[in-house]
Coordinates of C-alpha atoms (C1' of nucleotides) in Angstrom, one line a residue:
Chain A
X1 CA 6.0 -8.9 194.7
X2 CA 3.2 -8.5 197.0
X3 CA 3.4 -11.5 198.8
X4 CA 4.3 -9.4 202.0
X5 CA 0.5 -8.6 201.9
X6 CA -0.9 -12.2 203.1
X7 CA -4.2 -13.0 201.6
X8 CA -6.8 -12.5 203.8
X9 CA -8.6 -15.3 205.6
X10 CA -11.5 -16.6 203.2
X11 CA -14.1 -15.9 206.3
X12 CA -12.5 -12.0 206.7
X13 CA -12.8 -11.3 203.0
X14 CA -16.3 -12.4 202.7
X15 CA -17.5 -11.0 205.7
X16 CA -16.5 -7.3 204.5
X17 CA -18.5 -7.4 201.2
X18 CA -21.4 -5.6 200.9
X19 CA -23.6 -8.8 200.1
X20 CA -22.8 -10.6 202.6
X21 CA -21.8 -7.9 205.7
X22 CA -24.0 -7.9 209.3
X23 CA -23.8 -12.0 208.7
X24 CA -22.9 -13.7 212.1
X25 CA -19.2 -15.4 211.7
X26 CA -21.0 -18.8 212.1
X27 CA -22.9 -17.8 208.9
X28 CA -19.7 -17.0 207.3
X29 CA -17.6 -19.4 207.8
X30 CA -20.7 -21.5 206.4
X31 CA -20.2 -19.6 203.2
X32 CA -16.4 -19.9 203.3
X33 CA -16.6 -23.4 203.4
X34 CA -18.0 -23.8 199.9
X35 CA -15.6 -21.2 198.8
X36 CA -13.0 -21.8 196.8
X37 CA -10.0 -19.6 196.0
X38 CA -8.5 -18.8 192.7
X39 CA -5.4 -16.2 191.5
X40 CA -5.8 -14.2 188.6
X41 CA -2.9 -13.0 186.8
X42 CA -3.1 -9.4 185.4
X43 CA -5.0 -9.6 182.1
X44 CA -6.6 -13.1 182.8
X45 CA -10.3 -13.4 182.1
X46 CA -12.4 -14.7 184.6
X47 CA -15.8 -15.1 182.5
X48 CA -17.1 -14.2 179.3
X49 CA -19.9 -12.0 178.4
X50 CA -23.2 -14.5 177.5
X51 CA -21.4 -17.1 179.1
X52 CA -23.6 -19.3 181.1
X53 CA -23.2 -18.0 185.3
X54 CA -21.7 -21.0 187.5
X55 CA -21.2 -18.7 190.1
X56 CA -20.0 -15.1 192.1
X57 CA -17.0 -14.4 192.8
X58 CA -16.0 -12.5 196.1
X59 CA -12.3 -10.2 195.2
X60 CA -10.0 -10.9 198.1
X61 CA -7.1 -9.1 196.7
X62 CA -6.7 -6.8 193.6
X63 CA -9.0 -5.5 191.2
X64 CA -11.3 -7.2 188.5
X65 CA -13.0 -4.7 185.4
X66 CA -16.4 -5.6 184.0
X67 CA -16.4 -4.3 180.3
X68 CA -18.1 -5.4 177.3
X69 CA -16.9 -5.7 173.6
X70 CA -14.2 -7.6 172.0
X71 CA -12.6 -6.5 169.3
X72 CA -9.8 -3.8 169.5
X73 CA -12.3 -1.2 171.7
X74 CA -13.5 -1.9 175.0
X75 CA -16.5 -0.6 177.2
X76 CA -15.4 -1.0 181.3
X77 CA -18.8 -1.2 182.9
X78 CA -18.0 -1.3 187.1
X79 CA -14.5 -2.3 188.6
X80 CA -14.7 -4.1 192.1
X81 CA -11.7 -3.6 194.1
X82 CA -11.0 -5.7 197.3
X83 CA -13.8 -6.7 199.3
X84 CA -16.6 -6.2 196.7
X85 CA -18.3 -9.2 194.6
X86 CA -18.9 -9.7 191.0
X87 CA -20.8 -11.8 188.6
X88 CA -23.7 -11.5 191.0
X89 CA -26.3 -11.2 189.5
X90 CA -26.2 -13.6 186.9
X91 CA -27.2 -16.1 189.9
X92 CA -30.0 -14.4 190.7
X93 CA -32.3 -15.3 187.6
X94 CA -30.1 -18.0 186.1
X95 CA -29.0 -15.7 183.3
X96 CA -26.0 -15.4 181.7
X97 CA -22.8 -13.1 182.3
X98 CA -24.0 -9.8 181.4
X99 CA -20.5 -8.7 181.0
X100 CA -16.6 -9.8 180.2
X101 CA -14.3 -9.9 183.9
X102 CA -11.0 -9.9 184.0
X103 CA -8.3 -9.0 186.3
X104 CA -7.5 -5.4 186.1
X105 CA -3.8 -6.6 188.6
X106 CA -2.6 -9.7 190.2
X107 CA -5.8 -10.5 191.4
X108 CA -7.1 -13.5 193.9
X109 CA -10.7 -14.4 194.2
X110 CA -12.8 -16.4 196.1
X111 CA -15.3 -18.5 193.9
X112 CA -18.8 -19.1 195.2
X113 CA -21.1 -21.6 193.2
X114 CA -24.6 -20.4 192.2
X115 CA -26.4 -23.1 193.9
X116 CA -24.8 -23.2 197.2
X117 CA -25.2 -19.5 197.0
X118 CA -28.9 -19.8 196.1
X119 CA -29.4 -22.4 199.0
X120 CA -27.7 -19.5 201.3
X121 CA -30.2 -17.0 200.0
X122 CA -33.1 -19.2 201.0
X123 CA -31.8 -19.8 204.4
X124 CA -30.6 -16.3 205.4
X125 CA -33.6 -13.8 203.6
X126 CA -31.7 -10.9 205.2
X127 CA -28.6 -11.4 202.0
X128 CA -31.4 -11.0 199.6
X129 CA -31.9 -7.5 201.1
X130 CA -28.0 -6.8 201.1
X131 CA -28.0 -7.8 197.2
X132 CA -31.1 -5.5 196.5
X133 CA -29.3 -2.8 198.2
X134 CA -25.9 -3.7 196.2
X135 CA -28.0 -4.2 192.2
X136 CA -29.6 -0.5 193.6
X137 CA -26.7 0.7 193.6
X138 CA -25.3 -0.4 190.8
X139 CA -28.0 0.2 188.8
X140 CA -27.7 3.8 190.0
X141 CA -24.0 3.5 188.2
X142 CA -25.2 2.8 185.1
X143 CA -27.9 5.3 184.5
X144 CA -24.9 7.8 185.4
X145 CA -22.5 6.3 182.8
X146 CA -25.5 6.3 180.0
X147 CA -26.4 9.5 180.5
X148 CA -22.7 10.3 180.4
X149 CA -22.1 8.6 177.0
X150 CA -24.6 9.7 175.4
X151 CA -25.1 12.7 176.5
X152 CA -21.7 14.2 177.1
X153 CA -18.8 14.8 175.1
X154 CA -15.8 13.6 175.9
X155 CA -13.9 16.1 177.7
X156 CA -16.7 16.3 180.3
X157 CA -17.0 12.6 180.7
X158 CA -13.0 13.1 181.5
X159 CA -13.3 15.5 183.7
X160 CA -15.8 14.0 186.1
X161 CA -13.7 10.6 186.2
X162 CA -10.4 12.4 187.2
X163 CA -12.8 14.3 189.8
X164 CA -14.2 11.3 190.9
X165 CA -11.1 9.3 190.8
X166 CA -9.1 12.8 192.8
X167 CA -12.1 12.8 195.4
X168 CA -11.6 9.4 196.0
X169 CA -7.9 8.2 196.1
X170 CA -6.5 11.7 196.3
X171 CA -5.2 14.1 198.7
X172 CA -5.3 17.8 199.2
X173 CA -1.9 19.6 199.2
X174 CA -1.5 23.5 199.4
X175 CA -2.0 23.4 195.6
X176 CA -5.4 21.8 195.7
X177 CA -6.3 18.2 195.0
X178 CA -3.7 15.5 194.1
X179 CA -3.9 12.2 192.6
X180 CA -1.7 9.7 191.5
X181 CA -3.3 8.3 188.2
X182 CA -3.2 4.7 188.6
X183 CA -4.1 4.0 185.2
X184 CA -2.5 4.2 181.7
X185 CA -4.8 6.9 179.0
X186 CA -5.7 3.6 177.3
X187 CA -7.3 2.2 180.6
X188 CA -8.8 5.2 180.8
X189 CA -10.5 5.8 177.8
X190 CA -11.8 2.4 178.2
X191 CA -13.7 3.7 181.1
X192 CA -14.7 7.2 179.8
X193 CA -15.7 5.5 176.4
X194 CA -13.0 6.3 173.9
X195 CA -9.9 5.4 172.3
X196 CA -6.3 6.6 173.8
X197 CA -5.6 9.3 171.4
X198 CA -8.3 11.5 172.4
X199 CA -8.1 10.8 176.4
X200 CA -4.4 12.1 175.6
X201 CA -5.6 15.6 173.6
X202 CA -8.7 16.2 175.7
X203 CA -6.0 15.7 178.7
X204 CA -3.9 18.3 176.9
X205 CA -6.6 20.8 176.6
X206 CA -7.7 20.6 180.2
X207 CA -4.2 21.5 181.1
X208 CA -4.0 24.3 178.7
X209 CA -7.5 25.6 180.5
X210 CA -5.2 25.3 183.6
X211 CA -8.0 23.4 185.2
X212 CA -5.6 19.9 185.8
X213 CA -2.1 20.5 185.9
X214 CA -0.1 17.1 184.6
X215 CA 3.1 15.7 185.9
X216 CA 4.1 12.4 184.8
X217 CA 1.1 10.8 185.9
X218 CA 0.3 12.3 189.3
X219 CA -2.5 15.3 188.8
X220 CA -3.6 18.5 190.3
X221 CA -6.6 20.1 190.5
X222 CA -6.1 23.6 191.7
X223 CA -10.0 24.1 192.1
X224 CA -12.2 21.7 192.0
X225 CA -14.8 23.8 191.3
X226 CA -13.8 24.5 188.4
X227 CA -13.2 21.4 186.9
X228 CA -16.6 20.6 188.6
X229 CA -18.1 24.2 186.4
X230 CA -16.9 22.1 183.0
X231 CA -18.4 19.1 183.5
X232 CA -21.9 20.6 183.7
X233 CA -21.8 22.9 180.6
X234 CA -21.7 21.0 177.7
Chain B
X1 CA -60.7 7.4 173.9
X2 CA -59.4 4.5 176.0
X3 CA -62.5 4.5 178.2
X4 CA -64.1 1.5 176.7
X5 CA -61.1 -0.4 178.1
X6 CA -61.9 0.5 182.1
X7 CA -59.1 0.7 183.8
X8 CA -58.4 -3.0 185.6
X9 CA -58.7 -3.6 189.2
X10 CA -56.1 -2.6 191.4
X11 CA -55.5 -6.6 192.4
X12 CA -55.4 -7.6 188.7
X13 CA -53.0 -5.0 188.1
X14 CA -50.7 -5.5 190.9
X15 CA -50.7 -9.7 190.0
X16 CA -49.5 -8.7 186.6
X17 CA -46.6 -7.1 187.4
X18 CA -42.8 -10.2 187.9
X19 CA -42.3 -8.2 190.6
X20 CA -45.6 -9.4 192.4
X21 CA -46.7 -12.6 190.7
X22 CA -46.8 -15.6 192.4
X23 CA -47.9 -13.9 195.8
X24 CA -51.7 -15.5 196.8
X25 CA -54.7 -12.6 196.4
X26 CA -55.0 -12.1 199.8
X27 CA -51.8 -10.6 199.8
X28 CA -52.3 -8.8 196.6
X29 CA -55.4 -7.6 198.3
X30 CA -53.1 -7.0 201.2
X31 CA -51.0 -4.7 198.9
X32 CA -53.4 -3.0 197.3
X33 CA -55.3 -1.5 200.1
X34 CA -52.0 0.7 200.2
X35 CA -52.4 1.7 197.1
X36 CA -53.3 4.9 195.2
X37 CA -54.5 5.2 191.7
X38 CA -53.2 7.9 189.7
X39 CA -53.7 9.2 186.2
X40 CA -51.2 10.8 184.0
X41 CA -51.6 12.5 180.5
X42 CA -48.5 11.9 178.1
X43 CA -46.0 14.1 178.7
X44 CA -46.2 14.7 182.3
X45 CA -44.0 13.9 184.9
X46 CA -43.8 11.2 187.5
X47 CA -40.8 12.0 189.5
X48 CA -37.3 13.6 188.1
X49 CA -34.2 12.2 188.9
X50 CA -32.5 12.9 191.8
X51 CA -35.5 13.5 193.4
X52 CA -35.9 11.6 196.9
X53 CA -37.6 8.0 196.8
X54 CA -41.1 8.3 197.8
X55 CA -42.5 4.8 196.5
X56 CA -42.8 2.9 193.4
X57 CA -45.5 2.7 191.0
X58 CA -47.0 0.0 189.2
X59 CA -48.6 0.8 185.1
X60 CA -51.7 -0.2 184.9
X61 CA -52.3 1.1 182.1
X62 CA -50.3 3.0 179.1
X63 CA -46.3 3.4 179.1
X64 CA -44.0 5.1 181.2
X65 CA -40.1 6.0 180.1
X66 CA -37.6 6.8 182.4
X67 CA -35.0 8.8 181.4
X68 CA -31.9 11.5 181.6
X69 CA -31.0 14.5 180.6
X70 CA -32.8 17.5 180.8
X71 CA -32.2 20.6 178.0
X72 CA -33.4 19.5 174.5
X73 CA -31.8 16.1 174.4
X74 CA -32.6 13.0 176.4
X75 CA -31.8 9.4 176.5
X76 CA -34.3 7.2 177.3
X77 CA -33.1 4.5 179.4
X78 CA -36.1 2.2 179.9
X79 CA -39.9 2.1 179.1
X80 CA -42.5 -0.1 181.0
X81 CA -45.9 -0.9 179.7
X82 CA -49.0 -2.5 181.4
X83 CA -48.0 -5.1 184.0
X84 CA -44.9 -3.8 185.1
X85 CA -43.3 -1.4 187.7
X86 CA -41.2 2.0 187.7
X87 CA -39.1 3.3 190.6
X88 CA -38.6 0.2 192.4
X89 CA -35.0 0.1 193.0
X90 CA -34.9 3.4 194.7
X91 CA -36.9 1.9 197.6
X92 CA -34.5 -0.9 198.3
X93 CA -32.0 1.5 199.2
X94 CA -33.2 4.9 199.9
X95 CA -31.3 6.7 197.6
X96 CA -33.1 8.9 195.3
X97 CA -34.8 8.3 191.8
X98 CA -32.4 7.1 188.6
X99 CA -33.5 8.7 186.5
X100 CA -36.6 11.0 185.4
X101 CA -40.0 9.1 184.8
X102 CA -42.9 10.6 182.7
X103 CA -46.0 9.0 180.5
X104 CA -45.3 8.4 177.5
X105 CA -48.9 8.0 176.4
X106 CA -51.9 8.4 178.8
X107 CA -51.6 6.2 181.2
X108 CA -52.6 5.2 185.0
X109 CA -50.7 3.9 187.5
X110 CA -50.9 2.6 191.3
X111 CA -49.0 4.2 193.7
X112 CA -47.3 2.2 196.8
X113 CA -45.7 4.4 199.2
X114 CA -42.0 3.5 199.9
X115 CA -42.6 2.5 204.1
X116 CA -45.5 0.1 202.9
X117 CA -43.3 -1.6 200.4
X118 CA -40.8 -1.9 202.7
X119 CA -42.9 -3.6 205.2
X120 CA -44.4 -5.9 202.5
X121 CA -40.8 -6.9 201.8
X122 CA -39.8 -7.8 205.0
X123 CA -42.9 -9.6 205.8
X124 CA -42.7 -11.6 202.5
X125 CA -39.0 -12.7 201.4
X126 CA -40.5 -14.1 198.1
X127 CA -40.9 -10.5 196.8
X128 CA -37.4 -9.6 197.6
X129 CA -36.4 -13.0 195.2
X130 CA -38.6 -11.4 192.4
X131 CA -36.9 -8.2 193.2
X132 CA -33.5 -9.7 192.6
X133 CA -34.8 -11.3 189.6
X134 CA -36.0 -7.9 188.3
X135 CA -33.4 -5.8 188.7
X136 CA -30.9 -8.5 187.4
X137 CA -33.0 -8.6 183.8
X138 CA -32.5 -4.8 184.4
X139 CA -29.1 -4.8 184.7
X140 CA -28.9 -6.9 181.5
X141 CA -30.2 -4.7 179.6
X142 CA -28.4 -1.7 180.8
X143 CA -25.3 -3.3 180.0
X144 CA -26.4 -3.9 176.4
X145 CA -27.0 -0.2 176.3
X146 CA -23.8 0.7 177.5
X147 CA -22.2 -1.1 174.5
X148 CA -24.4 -0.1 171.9
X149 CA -23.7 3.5 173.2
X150 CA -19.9 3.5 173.4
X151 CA -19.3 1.1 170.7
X152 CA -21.4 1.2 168.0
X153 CA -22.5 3.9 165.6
X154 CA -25.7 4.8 164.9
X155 CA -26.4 2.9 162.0
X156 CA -26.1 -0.4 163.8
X157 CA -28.0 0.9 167.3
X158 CA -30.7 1.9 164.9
X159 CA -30.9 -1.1 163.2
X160 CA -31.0 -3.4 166.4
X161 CA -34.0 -1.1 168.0
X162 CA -36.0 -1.8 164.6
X163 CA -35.3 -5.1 164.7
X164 CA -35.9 -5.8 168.3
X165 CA -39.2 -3.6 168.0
X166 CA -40.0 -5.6 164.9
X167 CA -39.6 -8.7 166.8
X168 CA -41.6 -7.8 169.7
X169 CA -44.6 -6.4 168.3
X170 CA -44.3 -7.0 164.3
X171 CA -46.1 -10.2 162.3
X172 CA -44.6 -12.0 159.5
X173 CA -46.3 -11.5 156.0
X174 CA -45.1 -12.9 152.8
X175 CA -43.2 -9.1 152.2
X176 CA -40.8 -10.3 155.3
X177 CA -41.4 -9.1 158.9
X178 CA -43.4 -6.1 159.1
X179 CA -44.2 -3.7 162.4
X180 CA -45.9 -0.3 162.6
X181 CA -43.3 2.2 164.3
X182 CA -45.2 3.5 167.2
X183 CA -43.1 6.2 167.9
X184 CA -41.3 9.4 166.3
X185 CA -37.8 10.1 164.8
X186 CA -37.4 12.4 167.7
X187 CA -38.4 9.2 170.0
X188 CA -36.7 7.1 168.4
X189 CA -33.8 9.1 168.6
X190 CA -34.1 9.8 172.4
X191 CA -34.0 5.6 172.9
X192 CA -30.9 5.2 170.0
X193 CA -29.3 7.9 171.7
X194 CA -29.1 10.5 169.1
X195 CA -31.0 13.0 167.6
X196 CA -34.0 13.6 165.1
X197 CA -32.1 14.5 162.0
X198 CA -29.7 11.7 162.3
X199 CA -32.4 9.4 162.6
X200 CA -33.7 10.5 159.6
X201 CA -30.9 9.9 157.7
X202 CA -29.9 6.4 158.9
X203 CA -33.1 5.5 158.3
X204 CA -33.3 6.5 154.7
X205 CA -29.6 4.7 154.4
X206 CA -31.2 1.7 155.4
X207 CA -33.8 1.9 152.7
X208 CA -31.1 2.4 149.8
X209 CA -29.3 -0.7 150.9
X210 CA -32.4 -2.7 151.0
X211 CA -32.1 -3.7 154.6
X212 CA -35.8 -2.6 155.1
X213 CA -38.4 -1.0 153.4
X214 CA -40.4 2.1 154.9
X215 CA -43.7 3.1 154.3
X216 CA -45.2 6.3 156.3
X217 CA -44.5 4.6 159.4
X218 CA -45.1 0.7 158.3
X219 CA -41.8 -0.5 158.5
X220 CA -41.0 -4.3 156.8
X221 CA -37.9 -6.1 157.0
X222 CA -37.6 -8.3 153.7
X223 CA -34.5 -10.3 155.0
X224 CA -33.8 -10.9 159.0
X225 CA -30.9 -11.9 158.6
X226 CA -29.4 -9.2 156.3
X227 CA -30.1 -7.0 158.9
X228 CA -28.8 -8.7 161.7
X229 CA -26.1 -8.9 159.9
X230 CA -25.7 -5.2 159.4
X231 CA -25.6 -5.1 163.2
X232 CA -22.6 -7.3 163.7
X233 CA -20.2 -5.5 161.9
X234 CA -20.2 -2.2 162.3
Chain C
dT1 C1' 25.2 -1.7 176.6
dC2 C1' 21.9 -2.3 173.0
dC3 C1' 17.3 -3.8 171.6
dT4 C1' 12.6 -4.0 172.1
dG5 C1' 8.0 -3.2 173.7
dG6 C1' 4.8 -0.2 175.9
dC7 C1' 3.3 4.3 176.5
dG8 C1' 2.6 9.2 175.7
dA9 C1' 2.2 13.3 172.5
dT10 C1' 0.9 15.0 168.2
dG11 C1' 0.0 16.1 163.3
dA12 C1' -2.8 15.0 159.2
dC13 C1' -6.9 13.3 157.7
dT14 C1' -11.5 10.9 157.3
dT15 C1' -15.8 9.8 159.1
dT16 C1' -19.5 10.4 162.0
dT17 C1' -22.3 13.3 164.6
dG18 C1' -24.6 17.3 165.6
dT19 C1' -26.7 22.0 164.4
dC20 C1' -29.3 25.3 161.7
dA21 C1' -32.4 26.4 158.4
dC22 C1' -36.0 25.6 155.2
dG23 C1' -39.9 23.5 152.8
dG24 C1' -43.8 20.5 152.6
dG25 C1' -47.4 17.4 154.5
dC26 C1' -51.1 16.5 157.6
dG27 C1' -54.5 16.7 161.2
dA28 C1' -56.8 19.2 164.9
dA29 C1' -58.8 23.2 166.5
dA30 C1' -60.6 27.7 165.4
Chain D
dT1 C1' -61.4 26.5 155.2
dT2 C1' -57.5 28.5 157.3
dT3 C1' -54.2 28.5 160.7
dC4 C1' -51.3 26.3 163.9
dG5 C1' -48.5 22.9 165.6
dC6 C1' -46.0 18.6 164.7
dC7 C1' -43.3 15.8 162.1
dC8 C1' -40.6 14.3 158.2
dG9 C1' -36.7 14.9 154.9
dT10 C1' -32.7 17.5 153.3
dG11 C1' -28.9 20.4 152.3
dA12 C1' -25.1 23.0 154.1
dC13 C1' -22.0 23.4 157.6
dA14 C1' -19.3 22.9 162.0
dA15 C1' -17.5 20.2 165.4
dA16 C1' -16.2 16.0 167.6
dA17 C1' -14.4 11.6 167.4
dG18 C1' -11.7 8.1 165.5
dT19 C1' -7.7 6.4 162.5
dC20 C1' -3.0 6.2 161.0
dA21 C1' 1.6 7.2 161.2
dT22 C1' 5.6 9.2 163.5
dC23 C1' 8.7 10.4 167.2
dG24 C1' 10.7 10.4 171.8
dC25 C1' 11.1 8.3 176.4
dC26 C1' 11.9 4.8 179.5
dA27 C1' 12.4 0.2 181.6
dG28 C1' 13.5 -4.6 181.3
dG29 C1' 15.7 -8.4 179.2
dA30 C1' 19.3 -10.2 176.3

DNA sequence: TCCTGGCGATGACTTTTGTCACGGGCGAAA
DNA sequence: TTTCGCCCGTGACAAAAGTCATCGCCAGGA
């Protein structure tokens, strides 16, 4: 159904990462050359946790989730939309996946193997800088989402994610912030760290509070600072 | 107490550390002519999260946690001992600190301002390798945490610290694997992500099924695999 | 049109966690 | 030695999170 959007040109796609941006398109289309593309049905998994890394892959199209755990329950760690790379840093100390990736939508992605990419990394020093600024930030991530599990309750850690997720795919309308909630409560409480029933109460009671209003599955937030006042106290 | 072991030269120090082996001891030398010594007693603070990056710091001596969370509880996200480094990733991308770093013993440390680093970096590319390495081992082990937080109970995460800790620093006698616990319920707790009392308790549980045997704070674990075991499931 | 599968809401419970309060042990400093 | 300050262990609760089961809605395929 989305064929109308073409896929982008291997050499485009790379070159907007954050890896592998400010590279000359000489330097790209070096890269490109040893890529190879792949589609991803919705649901398909693209490595497995402790699986031994053969490579990154660069998301020309779609969405891939990160998540650990098998069973039933699952833990989403980062999702990379278009133009973002996973399974990184597995090539950087020849380690395994840290972490289960699968396609989160129809999904194609460019695969880069782990040696040509180490051969690139020796060539052009300046990536290895882009990919300490990328693991920074990712690291940076994951102390927040710690400190949210284990630290905060649930409704909190709901809160800021519908914040987050408002402040970044939403618009403001005359009765405050608006989002159309991409995800089912399922997804959902597999990022906040829970299990579907509960996103659905603790969804309830922030409605109740009157600090989200719910319809269908777009959301409003009538003031964000509000919602901004509950995620800090408790 | 610890003056009988002098504090170890600045060079030695820095050498120690994966993030600066491998680099000749000229440029160690190099390295540490930037860099200040400074001593902490336990408890006190290094730099608190959020805080702006002003360089990283290398342990020379004693053990440093980083950590979140500020009233009461906290959740301790990773320690470094002798030989290693704290703070790094915030100078590969200027953001500001993680998390919250403070000594968890008396300790000493070098100081290496964030400009100098970055100069270093870019006039040594092997560092930044290292770096990637680093951070990617990191990463690992953030991930873990994130699982052991949102999916497991406490039982489990307690049994896996115990048997990790065990591992690392323990010796085998003919009772089964034994290890003195350096630390507190209320530490322990703060790296489980929990609190005191609940530590108390799973701990004790432990005991009653056998999985290990306490003793003041001498710990032994009769059967490995039992406990491993224990982890799995749950 | 009728069935079926996925999703959301919710009630009834159980289990796990967390909180408070108390008592006892132990070592360091007064 | 006595007094603090920590730290452990516990009981009694309270609250949060998770599990199970049910019901209604809706969309897509037969």
């Amino acid at each position: 159904m989305k064929d109308g959007e073409a896929p982008k040109d291997k050499v485009t796609a790379i070159g907007r990462t954050l890896l592998f941006s400010g590279l000359t398109s000489g330097q790209l289309e070096e890269l490109a050359s040893h890529a190879s593309e792949r589609r991803l049905w919705k649901g398909e998994v693209l490595f497995v946790a402790g699986e031994e890394a053969r490579g990154l892959f660069v998301v020309v199209q779609g969405a891939i989730r990160a998540f650990r755990g098998s069973g039933g329950r699952e833990q989403v760690i980062h999702v990379e939309h278009t133009g973002a790379t996973i399974g990184e840093m597995a090539v950087f100390d020849d380690g395994p996946y840290p972490a289960t990736a699968a396609a989160d939508e129809d999904s194609t992605v460019l695969f880069i193997g782990k040696h040509d990419f180490q051969q690139f990394l020796l060539n052009h020093p300046q990536v290895a800088l882009s990919a300490l600024k990328l693991l920074a930030r990712r690291l940076r991530c994951h102390a927040e989402l710690v400190e949210s599990l284990s630290l905060r309750e649930v409704g909190p850690r709901l809160a800021r994610y519908l914040l987050a997720e408002a402040r970044a795919s939403g618009f403001r309308s005359g009765r405050g912030l608006q989002v159309e909630l991409g995800l089912s409560n399922q997804q959902i409480a597999a990022r906040v760290g829970t299990v579907r029933e509960v996103v659905s109460r603790a969804l309830s009671r922030l409605q109740q509070e009157g600090l989200v209003e719910l319809d269908g599955r777009s959301l409003t937030i009538p003031d964000e600072l509000s919602l901004e006042a509950f995620c800090q106290d408790c």
